[in-house]
C-alpha cells in the first residue's frame, strides 16, 4: 500500500518586502542579494498573522482540492521552527482552527527539512494503519526570529505556509520512500541560541540578541550542496532510477546558487528543477509544500510523473522524498 498526495495548498502573506526595501534597512544592495542568493522579494506576515493562521489557510486549500473534510482527517503534522508558542504544538492550534475533531496533532522540529520529516512521519503512520487521511504542513513566521539589523541573515528569509493531504491509495503511485539524516555536530552553524531551556528569556539574552536566528552562511552552503546531492542520489538509487527519470525536482528553496549547484551535480536540466526562491526567499519548512502547490496548480505535476524532493537545514538535518504522482 502506498500513501499519496491528493491535495496541495499554500498561503503566502500579502506584504511583499523587496530588496529595495531592505536597502533602506541595512547596508546591502539589490545586486548583491540577487547575485549571491537569487532572491528578489519575500513575504512578511501581517501583525495579526502567525504560523497557525497561515497553516490553517494552506490546509483548507489542500483539503478543498482533495475533496476531504476536516472531520475526516486522522492526523496533522506541522513541520515548523517558528510555532505560535514554545508549546503546545502549533498543529493542535491548527486542528482547532480547521475543526479536525478526531485528528491527533503534533509538531516536528527539523528546520528546513521539517516538511519532508513530517511527510515521512505521516506516511509511516498511515502505512502502519494508524489513520487513513493526514494533513502534512510546513509553516513558518521566520520574520519574528530574524535580526532585522543583521544583513547577513535578514535578506534571506520570509514567511509562508504550504500543506498536503495524504491518503492511503491502492495502486503503486504515491510516496515511494523518504530518506532522513541528521548530524548534531553542526549545531552552531545554524540555530537560534535563545530562549529555550539552555538560555531562558532574560534581559541580558535580549541584549545579546539570543532570540534571533544565527547562521554561518558560507559554511552551511558547502554542506548543503553536498548533502542535498547525496540524499537525492540515495532516493534515486533506492529504486534503480537516475536523474534522467526525474520529471520534476522540487528542492528546499534557500538560495538559487545552492539549487543550481545541486541540480548540476545531479545532472538535472534547468527545466527539471522547480525554483521560486526569487519570490519568497527561504521560508524554511514551508518552501517545499509551497513549491509543490505552485507546480501542481500550474499543471506541472502529471499522473505518473516521478517527483524528487530534497531539503537541508539546521540541526543539521537533511532529507529526500521520491514520489510517483497520482
Ligand atoms: O535553509 C538552509 C540553510 N541555509 C542555507 O542553505 C543558506 C546557506 N548560505 C548561503 O546562502 C550563502 O552563504 C549566503 C547567501 C548566506 C552568503 O553568501 P556567500 O557567497 O557565502 O557570502 P559570504 O558569507 O562569504 O560573504 C561575502 C561578503 C562578506 O563581506 P567580506 O567579509 O567579504 O567583506 C559579507 O559581509 O558579503 C558580505 N555580505 C553582504 N553584503 C551585502 C553579507 N551579507 C550581505 C548583504 N549585502 N546582505
Short mmCIF file of N, CA, C and O and ligand atoms in Angstrom, two decimals, residues 26-29 32-33 36-37 112 151-152 155-157 190 215 217-218 220-221 224 252 254-255 257-258 282 312-314, ligand 1:
data_model
loop_
_atom_site.label_atom_id
_atom_site.label_comp_id
_atom_site.label_asym_id
_atom_site.label_seq_id
_atom_site.Cartn_x
_atom_site.Cartn_y
_atom_site.Cartn_z
N UNK A 26 19.28 48.01 5.95
CA UNK A 26 20.65 47.59 6.29
C UNK A 26 21.58 47.94 5.12
O UNK A 26 21.12 48.30 4.04
N UNK A 27 22.89 47.79 5.37
CA UNK A 27 23.88 48.11 4.35
C UNK A 27 23.95 46.96 3.34
O UNK A 27 24.80 46.07 3.45
N UNK A 28 23.04 46.98 2.38
CA UNK A 28 23.03 45.93 1.36
C UNK A 28 22.57 46.55 0.05
O UNK A 28 22.27 47.75 -0.01
N UNK A 29 22.53 45.75 -1.00
CA UNK A 29 22.01 46.27 -2.27
C UNK A 29 21.44 45.13 -3.09
O UNK A 29 21.81 43.97 -2.92
N UNK A 32 23.86 42.63 -4.88
CA UNK A 32 24.48 41.61 -4.02
C UNK A 32 23.48 40.51 -3.72
O UNK A 32 23.79 39.32 -3.85
N UNK A 33 22.28 40.89 -3.33
CA UNK A 33 21.30 39.88 -2.91
C UNK A 33 20.94 38.97 -4.08
O UNK A 33 20.92 37.74 -3.94
N UNK A 36 24.10 36.74 -5.06
CA UNK A 36 24.51 35.72 -4.08
C UNK A 36 23.40 34.75 -3.71
O UNK A 36 23.69 33.67 -3.20
N UNK A 37 22.14 35.17 -3.91
CA UNK A 37 21.04 34.31 -3.43
C UNK A 37 19.94 34.05 -4.46
O UNK A 37 19.18 33.10 -4.32
N UNK A 112 14.67 23.41 8.11
CA UNK A 112 14.28 23.45 6.70
C UNK A 112 13.91 22.07 6.15
O UNK A 112 13.30 21.96 5.09
N UNK A 151 22.58 42.16 8.23
CA UNK A 151 22.45 41.99 6.77
C UNK A 151 22.81 40.57 6.33
O UNK A 151 22.45 40.13 5.25
N UNK A 152 23.61 39.87 7.17
CA UNK A 152 23.99 38.50 6.80
C UNK A 152 22.80 37.56 6.75
O UNK A 152 22.85 36.55 6.04
N UNK A 155 18.26 39.33 4.78
CA UNK A 155 17.87 39.37 3.36
C UNK A 155 17.39 38.01 2.86
O UNK A 155 16.87 37.90 1.74
N UNK A 156 17.61 36.98 3.67
CA UNK A 156 17.43 35.61 3.16
C UNK A 156 16.06 34.99 3.38
O UNK A 156 15.66 34.10 2.63
N UNK A 157 15.36 35.42 4.44
CA UNK A 157 14.22 34.64 4.90
C UNK A 157 12.86 35.32 4.68
O UNK A 157 12.80 36.54 4.50
N UNK A 190 24.03 26.99 12.43
CA UNK A 190 22.68 27.43 12.05
C UNK A 190 21.72 27.11 13.18
O UNK A 190 21.36 25.95 13.37
N UNK A 215 23.49 32.29 11.69
CA UNK A 215 23.96 31.37 10.65
C UNK A 215 25.34 31.76 10.15
O UNK A 215 25.61 32.94 9.93
N UNK A 217 26.76 31.43 7.04
CA UNK A 217 26.22 31.08 5.72
C UNK A 217 27.14 30.30 4.81
O UNK A 217 26.73 29.28 4.23
N UNK A 218 28.39 30.74 4.69
CA UNK A 218 29.24 30.06 3.69
C UNK A 218 29.60 28.64 4.11
O UNK A 218 29.77 27.77 3.27
N UNK A 220 27.55 26.72 5.90
CA UNK A 220 26.30 25.97 5.67
C UNK A 220 26.16 25.64 4.18
O UNK A 220 25.77 24.53 3.80
N UNK A 221 26.51 26.58 3.36
CA UNK A 221 26.38 26.45 1.91
C UNK A 221 27.06 25.17 1.41
O UNK A 221 26.46 24.36 0.69
N UNK A 224 25.41 22.04 2.59
CA UNK A 224 24.07 21.93 1.99
C UNK A 224 24.14 21.30 0.60
O UNK A 224 23.40 20.36 0.30
N UNK A 252 14.24 22.15 -1.40
CA UNK A 252 14.11 23.26 -0.45
C UNK A 252 14.74 24.51 -1.08
O UNK A 252 15.81 24.45 -1.66
N UNK A 254 16.53 27.67 -0.56
CA UNK A 254 17.30 28.52 0.36
C UNK A 254 18.05 29.59 -0.40
O UNK A 254 18.17 30.73 0.05
N UNK A 255 18.57 29.19 -1.56
CA UNK A 255 19.48 30.06 -2.30
C UNK A 255 19.57 29.50 -3.71
O UNK A 255 19.82 28.30 -3.88
N UNK A 257 21.82 29.67 -5.86
CA UNK A 257 23.12 29.07 -6.16
C UNK A 257 23.22 27.65 -5.60
O UNK A 257 23.84 26.78 -6.20
N UNK A 258 22.60 27.42 -4.43
CA UNK A 258 22.61 26.06 -3.87
C UNK A 258 21.80 25.13 -4.78
O UNK A 258 22.21 24.01 -5.08
N UNK A 282 13.84 32.21 1.63
CA UNK A 282 13.86 30.93 2.34
C UNK A 282 12.78 30.95 3.42
O UNK A 282 12.88 31.68 4.39
N UNK A 312 17.57 20.58 3.21
CA UNK A 312 18.72 20.64 4.12
C UNK A 312 18.49 21.79 5.08
O UNK A 312 18.04 22.87 4.66
N UNK A 313 18.80 21.60 6.36
CA UNK A 313 18.61 22.71 7.29
C UNK A 313 19.26 22.51 8.63
O UNK A 313 20.06 21.58 8.83
N UNK A 314 18.92 23.39 9.55
CA UNK A 314 19.52 23.42 10.89
C UNK A 314 19.39 22.08 11.58
O UNK A 314 18.45 21.32 11.39
O1 LIG B 1 17.91 26.76 4.62
C1 LIG B 1 19.05 26.00 4.82
C2 LIG B 1 20.12 26.72 5.43
N1 LIG B 1 20.58 27.93 4.82
C3 LIG B 1 21.27 27.95 3.69
O2 LIG B 1 21.36 26.97 2.99
C4 LIG B 1 21.98 29.23 3.35
C5 LIG B 1 23.40 28.92 3.02
N2 LIG B 1 24.27 30.05 2.71
C6 LIG B 1 24.04 30.98 1.77
O3 LIG B 1 23.01 31.00 1.13
C7 LIG B 1 25.16 31.97 1.47
O4 LIG B 1 26.32 31.56 2.16
C8 LIG B 1 24.84 33.43 1.84
C9 LIG B 1 23.82 33.98 0.85
C10 LIG B 1 24.29 33.50 3.25
C11 LIG B 1 26.09 34.30 1.76
O5 LIG B 1 26.71 34.20 0.51
P1 LIG B 1 28.28 33.94 0.39
O6 LIG B 1 28.61 33.97 -1.03
O7 LIG B 1 28.58 32.67 1.16
O8 LIG B 1 28.88 35.22 1.09
P2 LIG B 1 29.79 35.34 2.41
O9 LIG B 1 29.03 34.94 3.62
O10 LIG B 1 31.09 34.64 2.16
O11 LIG B 1 30.01 36.90 2.48
C12 LIG B 1 30.69 37.61 1.45
C13 LIG B 1 30.70 39.08 1.78
C14 LIG B 1 31.11 39.41 3.21
O12 LIG B 1 31.92 40.56 3.16
P3 LIG B 1 33.53 40.43 3.33
O13 LIG B 1 33.72 39.82 4.67
O14 LIG B 1 33.96 39.55 2.20
O15 LIG B 1 33.97 41.84 3.21
C15 LIG B 1 29.81 39.78 3.87
O16 LIG B 1 29.97 40.70 4.92
O17 LIG B 1 29.40 39.65 1.61
C16 LIG B 1 29.05 40.44 2.75
N3 LIG B 1 27.61 40.40 2.94
C17 LIG B 1 26.76 41.26 2.35
N4 LIG B 1 26.96 42.30 1.53
C18 LIG B 1 25.88 42.98 1.10
C19 LIG B 1 26.89 39.52 3.67
N5 LIG B 1 25.58 39.83 3.59
C20 LIG B 1 25.48 40.90 2.78
C21 LIG B 1 24.39 41.65 2.31
N6 LIG B 1 24.63 42.68 1.46
N7 LIG B 1 23.11 41.36 2.64
#
